[in-house]
Amino acid sequence: MANRLLAQASTALFSLFLLFSLLLAVGVAHAAEPSTAPQLRIEGGMHTGQIRSIAADPGGRWAVTAGDDKSARVWDLASGRIEQVLRPPIGQGHEGKLFAVAISPDGATVAAAGSTGPEWNGQAQVYLFDRASGRLLRRLAGMPEIIVHLAFSPDGRWLAATLGDEHGIRAWDLHRDGPPFVDASYGAASYGASWSADGRLVVASLDGKLRLYRSGAGGLEKLLEARAPGGKGPFGVAFSPDGTSIAVGYQDAPRVDVLDAATLELRFSPDMGGVHNGRATSVAWSRDGRTLAATGMLVILAQNGGGRPGWVRRWGEAGRGAPFDSIVSVSRVAGLVALPDGAWLAGTTEPSWGVLSAQGQWHPRGVAPIANLWDSLGPAFMLADGGRSVQFGFEGGGRAAHRFALRSRTLAPGALDGATAARVTGLNVSGWEGGKAPKLDGQALPLDAQEQARSLAIAADHSGFVLGSEWALRHFARDGKLRWKLRMPGAAMAVQIAPGDKFFAAAYADGTIRWHRLSDGRELLAFFPHADRKRWVLWTPSGYYDASPGGEDLIGWHVNRGQDQAADFFPASQFRERFNRPDVIDRVLDTLDESVAVADADKERGSMAKAPLSVAQVLPPVVELPGGTELRSGARELRIAVRARSAADAPVTAWRVRVNGQSVPEVRGLGRQDGGERELTVPIPAHDSQVQIFAENRHGVSVPATLRVGWTGAAAGADKGFQIKPKLYVLAVGVGAYQHKDITPLALAAKDARDFAGALGRQQGGLYREVEVKLLVDAQATADALVDGLEWLQRSVTQHDVGMVFIAGHGVNDPTQGYTFLPVNADPERLRRTGVAMDEFKKTLAGLPGKAVFFLDTCHSGNVLGAGRRSGANDVSGVINELASAENGVVVFSSSTGRQFSLEDPAWGNGAFTKALVEGLNGAADYQKNGRITHKMLDLYVSERVKQLTGGRQSPVTQAPGGVPDFPLALTK
């Protein structure tokens, strides 16, 4: 275990240096501007690549992180909530990776840089972003090398950048236009720089020297240059708050020195006793100067005897005191920042970030959203079902094993029956496991300089093998001849060839599992399981996808807008109608060709072949908030400046506003249905709120621009309008006694609807001043009656009320109208006239001015439409995702997930889902014993209860839109 962690941490640090050399060595063809072609990216709500740099404003309100996933992220430090994702222009390969980030002393500006620009202009540049709005303010261009560290001066006037190779530093006076100060007389790369309160700058370089500068009206003046006392590798530096001392950490030894800030002479070296190995690449002083801290890759023997690299060591008495150690990570710590309250902000390469308290407790804020697929060799990564089911671990080495089945779209914990690991015998391949010199029959196999082999899979007939490495896949014939080589998104931690030798699967360090065609290595399908172990998304290279509830926005399209604009990001859900194609996903591994899979799926649908449209041709609008995303107010109406951008051939046609997830029709300023900037006047309740603003064009609805409002006025209880209890309207539908002979009957669906309606009817006089129920069961539940019921709900619910729809029965996927609920008079030959499409439910629920909740129980087993009729896969994930999207605002409870069936049993008296719902609403979900059952509490109860009832065969799911707070559904009596 200890050796694995050390190897992982060493590789993480070494890869940074290696990346720099690669960027220098590889020539690129430069374009005038970054490509505007949409690029498919993973978006897990947190960095999916290593965090390289972390910063905080002096007030300790915001943290900023940057990393290999080509984004910088602004976080609210107190809550850990994401505030902004800053997206620079990016390209293929390394272009756009961010190695350095800094935030100005006033917290208004974020500087980010790294491999930023070489692809299109041959030079690196620093991007300056407005923290509040995410807008790109300015570019500082012209660097001959990638940028590895950034530092603002304490007065915010100067920004210093250190460069790779021997290119020294650049420093800009941000109060003036003009070229930066340049000192290129360096002998190696520089990774650390720190400003003192009086305007001095100290820089560390791997040439073994420290350089001291002073800023003034005329620019920067070099004061002193001296060799670091600790050797050739001074890496991190930090001025003490009083400016009298400089701490230095080293990349080649676990050593820290404290120097005189005037002479750069050694004063003392803090106690590093007990440090087993590693590097002290980051140093920082507490705000009062009494404590010195160091981290990077400090390996200290833990109590269990294992060496772990992610330690922070602190010393009191300004560095002279006894050491105090805290473990924060199993990987390298990428940065350390002192906070005003004595705590410390740290980022790690896992990736993760968090706060280390003054007392030494680690409080994670942002955790890795990816599965840890390191050490996925042997039984840690296995295939079954002809390569269509995979077993992997969410934790390193295959621990926390889960299995995913492509056919059933089921992600579940535990081992995979009948699974086999990669074949690594049969050919004499040696030195491949973590080796830099893999061989076949004693002859070296070709790898790039410093490249490490990671994984191996030998074909069943021994005709060849696939070798995975740090950044490439290679297929060799049995005689060692290279058949193909492909660059990949990350280190290939495991590979395995499926039976039949037609395709293979690979597990990557970026947390994805991808299937490739063996003949040429072409990617066929990618799978990203989120670290919450619930959400996942599958996609093809062109972006056709299928996803779990809540999983479709784990991918999206990054679109550059030139060098001087922040890029746009469009989640996959904005192209749901075009790209949500489970039927295509089903066929890709059979056809081994995405285009053939699309053609076959279209033919099955009865669709006419169409010329494919690129994502760039169907972009929805983008809404921006020029004034930022947060404000505090005590006014019951807000005046909000908004701006929309949209393609010239697809102007904005409508605007929408939701407050706390509810539609707000009485907004002033929505009249002009065009883009540009406007001012909206939005009523808000007397408590903290979220305002979401949407724009729409002919291609779809924008991602909401979200304004968080901190309420500063009188308490909500003083507002008479909000003292009125809401009214509840329930449309409950249950169909089991179908009239058509070919539709499988259900024994308990009608009883489910009655029992659900009864449970909510008992809430009258409690949470709700009145409960009105429209109950449609069996013979009453015709298509016309159901549509009438939806219209009744639309007419009745006001902004203070709650509207609920419960449906139990059969649902089918219709090629022309999508997922369709079958009323009692449904006719398989006339579904358009006798079925009720989910679009009808969506239009009603999304248009309710009050809260909207949908309970969906339609995934029952049986040949629903009878022999010879295809009803499509039994999967409502797409319906859940659409209804629960932010623009629709519906909280959705579904009886099952994936392609599971919903189960009913006479012994329960209900279907498992309804039994759990009724129990929960009757009080069992009141976990806190406070007399209130919220939708999140009901979700937790129903999820666990249904799994218990069905032995894990059925997994309900609840999906709530972003912006909808938890709210009560019932009171216990």
GROMACS .gro file of C-alpha atoms in nm, residues 434-626:
model
  193
  434GLY     CA    1   0.492   0.034  -1.427
  435GLY     CA    2   0.800  -0.012  -1.643
  436LYS     CA    3   0.988   0.225  -1.869
  437ALA     CA    4   1.137  -0.056  -2.077
  438PRO     CA    5   0.874  -0.318  -2.169
  439LYS     CA    6   1.006  -0.599  -2.384
  440LEU     CA    7   0.880  -0.875  -2.612
  441ASP     CA    8   1.103  -1.181  -2.616
  442GLY     CA    9   1.377  -0.968  -2.465
  443GLN     CA   10   1.354  -0.696  -2.730
  444ALA     CA   11   1.256  -0.343  -2.623
  445LEU     CA   12   0.916  -0.218  -2.732
  446PRO     CA   13   0.908   0.142  -2.858
  447LEU     CA   14   0.791   0.401  -2.604
  448ASP     CA   15   0.842   0.776  -2.600
  449ALA     CA   16   1.109   0.931  -2.380
  450GLN     CA   17   1.023   0.894  -2.009
  451GLU     CA   18   0.696   0.717  -2.092
  452GLN     CA   19   0.583   0.443  -1.854
  453ALA     CA   20   0.394   0.130  -1.948
  454ARG     CA   21   0.092   0.070  -1.728
  455SER     CA   22  -0.118  -0.220  -1.854
  456LEU     CA   23  -0.125  -0.520  -2.084
  457ALA     CA   24  -0.384  -0.744  -2.252
  458ILE     CA   25  -0.294  -1.035  -2.479
  459ALA     CA   26  -0.540  -1.160  -2.741
  460ALA     CA   27  -0.700  -1.499  -2.681
  461ASP     CA   28  -0.538  -1.643  -2.994
  462HIS     CA   29  -0.201  -1.486  -2.902
  463SER     CA   30  -0.201  -1.294  -3.230
  464GLY     CA   31  -0.106  -0.969  -3.061
  465PHE     CA   32  -0.145  -0.752  -2.755
  466VAL     CA   33  -0.252  -0.408  -2.638
  467LEU     CA   34  -0.010  -0.208  -2.424
  468GLY     CA   35  -0.139   0.085  -2.220
  469SER     CA   36   0.094   0.362  -2.110
  470GLU     CA   37   0.101   0.701  -1.941
  471TRP     CA   38  -0.059   0.877  -2.237
  472ALA     CA   39  -0.104   0.630  -2.522
  473LEU     CA   40  -0.239   0.294  -2.634
  474ARG     CA   41  -0.046   0.068  -2.869
  475HIS     CA   42  -0.143  -0.251  -3.047
  476PHE     CA   43   0.143  -0.486  -3.136
  477ALA     CA   44   0.142  -0.801  -3.346
  478ARG     CA   45   0.285  -1.112  -3.183
  479ASP     CA   46   0.620  -1.041  -3.356
  480GLY     CA   47   0.639  -0.692  -3.201
  481LYS     CA   48   0.534  -0.498  -3.511
  482LEU     CA   49   0.338  -0.185  -3.415
  483ARG     CA   50  -0.010  -0.198  -3.568
  484TRP     CA   51  -0.135   0.135  -3.434
  485LYS     CA   52  -0.072   0.395  -3.164
  486LEU     CA   53  -0.324   0.644  -3.021
  487ARG     CA   54  -0.291   0.929  -2.773
  488MET     CA   55  -0.545   0.896  -2.493
  489PRO     CA   56  -0.709   1.124  -2.230
  490GLY     CA   57  -0.503   0.987  -1.943
  491ALA     CA   58  -0.290   0.699  -1.824
  492ALA     CA   59  -0.434   0.362  -1.929
  493MET     CA   60  -0.440   0.188  -1.592
  494ALA     CA   61  -0.592  -0.136  -1.728
  495VAL     CA   62  -0.680  -0.288  -2.064
  496GLN     CA   63  -0.869  -0.604  -2.149
  497ILE     CA   64  -0.962  -0.757  -2.482
  498ALA     CA   65  -1.320  -0.887  -2.501
  499PRO     CA   66  -1.399  -1.239  -2.626
  500GLY     CA   67  -1.392  -1.253  -3.003
  501ASP     CA   68  -1.100  -1.008  -3.025
  502LYS     CA   69  -1.318  -0.740  -3.187
  503PHE     CA   70  -1.297  -0.471  -2.920
  504PHE     CA   71  -1.131  -0.403  -2.586
  505ALA     CA   72  -1.200  -0.196  -2.277
  506ALA     CA   73  -0.959   0.034  -2.097
  507ALA     CA   74  -0.970   0.199  -1.754
  508TYR     CA   75  -0.815   0.546  -1.744
  509ALA     CA   76  -0.672   0.766  -1.470
  510ASP     CA   77  -0.936   1.031  -1.551
  511GLY     CA   78  -1.202   0.799  -1.408
  512THR     CA   79  -1.345   0.681  -1.740
  513ILE     CA   80  -1.380   0.335  -1.888
  514ARG     CA   81  -1.373   0.330  -2.266
  515TRP     CA   82  -1.437   0.063  -2.526
  516HIS     CA   83  -1.218   0.066  -2.838
  517ARG     CA   84  -1.220  -0.117  -3.169
  518LEU     CA   85  -0.926  -0.354  -3.171
  519SER     CA   86  -0.853  -0.325  -3.543
  520ASP     CA   87  -0.752   0.043  -3.525
  521GLY     CA   88  -0.799   0.155  -3.163
  522ARG     CA   89  -1.086   0.387  -3.249
  523GLU     CA   90  -1.299   0.475  -2.946
  524LEU     CA   91  -1.650   0.336  -2.961
  525LEU     CA   92  -1.801   0.416  -2.624
  526ALA     CA   93  -1.706   0.593  -2.301
  527PHE     CA   94  -1.845   0.544  -1.951
  528PHE     CA   95  -1.804   0.790  -1.665
  529PRO     CA   96  -1.930   0.676  -1.323
  530HIS     CA   97  -1.952   0.964  -1.075
  531ALA     CA   98  -1.788   0.911  -0.737
  532ASP     CA   99  -2.130   0.937  -0.567
  533ARG     CA  100  -2.174   0.581  -0.701
  534LYS     CA  101  -2.521   0.664  -0.835
  535ARG     CA  102  -2.486   0.886  -1.138
  536TRP     CA  103  -2.326   0.781  -1.464
  537VAL     CA  104  -2.319   0.870  -1.832
  538LEU     CA  105  -2.237   0.672  -2.147
  539TRP     CA  106  -2.147   0.843  -2.472
  540THR     CA  107  -2.007   0.793  -2.819
  541PRO     CA  108  -1.735   1.013  -2.973
  542SER     CA  109  -1.999   1.224  -3.152
  543GLY     CA  110  -2.191   1.282  -2.830
  544TYR     CA  111  -2.483   1.039  -2.850
  545TYR     CA  112  -2.548   0.945  -2.491
  546ASP     CA  113  -2.751   0.765  -2.229
  547ALA     CA  114  -2.742   0.856  -1.862
  548SER     CA  115  -2.877   0.773  -1.521
  549PRO     CA  116  -3.119   1.014  -1.356
  550GLY     CA  117  -2.913   1.322  -1.280
  551GLY     CA  118  -2.626   1.197  -1.493
  552GLU     CA  119  -2.670   1.355  -1.833
  553ASP     CA  120  -2.495   1.681  -1.739
  554LEU     CA  121  -2.179   1.497  -1.640
  555ILE     CA  122  -2.070   1.571  -1.996
  556GLY     CA  123  -2.113   1.871  -2.220
  557TRP     CA  124  -1.967   2.078  -2.498
  558HIS     CA  125  -1.694   2.338  -2.450
  559VAL     CA  126  -1.704   2.607  -2.721
  560ASN     CA  127  -1.420   2.858  -2.755
  561ARG     CA  128  -1.504   3.218  -2.842
  562GLY     CA  129  -1.160   3.342  -2.943
  563GLN     CA  130  -0.856   3.431  -2.735
  564ASP     CA  131  -1.017   3.730  -2.566
  565GLN     CA  132  -1.342   3.573  -2.442
  566ALA     CA  133  -1.419   3.311  -2.182
  567ALA     CA  134  -1.542   2.992  -2.343
  568ASP     CA  135  -1.902   2.870  -2.320
  569PHE     CA  136  -2.007   2.534  -2.183
  570PHE     CA  137  -2.329   2.361  -2.287
  571PRO     CA  138  -2.437   2.057  -2.081
  572ALA     CA  139  -2.553   1.753  -2.274
  573SER     CA  140  -2.911   1.805  -2.150
  574GLN     CA  141  -2.941   2.109  -2.376
  575PHE     CA  142  -2.920   1.874  -2.674
  576ARG     CA  143  -3.136   1.601  -2.522
  577GLU     CA  144  -3.377   1.573  -2.812
  578ARG     CA  145  -3.098   1.521  -3.061
  579PHE     CA  146  -2.832   1.330  -2.868
  580ASN     CA  147  -3.008   1.133  -2.592
  581ARG     CA  148  -3.007   0.807  -2.787
  582PRO     CA  149  -3.002   0.493  -2.573
  583ASP     CA  150  -3.087   0.302  -2.890
  584VAL     CA  151  -2.760   0.412  -3.048
  585ILE     CA  152  -2.562   0.317  -2.738
  586ASP     CA  153  -2.724  -0.028  -2.751
  587ARG     CA  154  -2.584  -0.094  -3.098
  588VAL     CA  155  -2.232   0.049  -3.094
  589LEU     CA  156  -2.048  -0.259  -2.968
  590ASP     CA  157  -2.244  -0.482  -3.205
  591THR     CA  158  -2.174  -0.274  -3.516
  592LEU     CA  159  -1.826  -0.157  -3.411
  593ASP     CA  160  -1.910   0.166  -3.592
  594GLU     CA  161  -2.095   0.467  -3.451
  595SER     CA  162  -2.239   0.581  -3.785
  596VAL     CA  163  -2.377   0.234  -3.857
  597ALA     CA  164  -2.528   0.219  -3.509
  598VAL     CA  165  -2.702   0.553  -3.570
  599ALA     CA  166  -2.836   0.439  -3.907
  600ASP     CA  167  -2.968   0.112  -3.762
  601ALA     CA  168  -3.132   0.292  -3.469
  602ASP     CA  169  -3.295   0.546  -3.701
  603LYS     CA  170  -3.428   0.267  -3.918
  604GLU     CA  171  -3.578   0.094  -3.616
  605ARG     CA  172  -3.743   0.422  -3.515
  606GLY     CA  173  -3.881   0.468  -3.863
  607SER     CA  174  -3.686   0.792  -3.897
  608MET     CA  175  -3.574   0.928  -4.229
  609ALA     CA  176  -3.200   0.965  -4.273
  610LYS     CA  177  -3.096   1.327  -4.225
  611ALA     CA  178  -2.775   1.514  -4.286
  612PRO     CA  179  -2.605   1.533  -3.945
  613LEU     CA  180  -2.597   1.873  -3.776
  614SER     CA  181  -2.303   1.974  -3.566
  615VAL     CA  182  -2.350   2.098  -3.211
  616ALA     CA  183  -2.230   2.439  -3.328
  617GLN     CA  184  -2.538   2.467  -3.551
  618VAL     CA  185  -2.792   2.409  -3.274
  619LEU     CA  186  -2.664   2.612  -2.980
  620PRO     CA  187  -2.914   2.758  -2.732
  621PRO     CA  188  -2.862   3.108  -2.592
  622VAL     CA  189  -2.622   3.199  -2.311
  623VAL     CA  190  -2.746   3.422  -2.027
  624GLU     CA  191  -2.502   3.634  -1.828
  625LEU     CA  192  -2.534   3.842  -1.510
  626PRO     CA  193  -2.305   4.144  -1.553
   0.00000   0.00000   0.00000
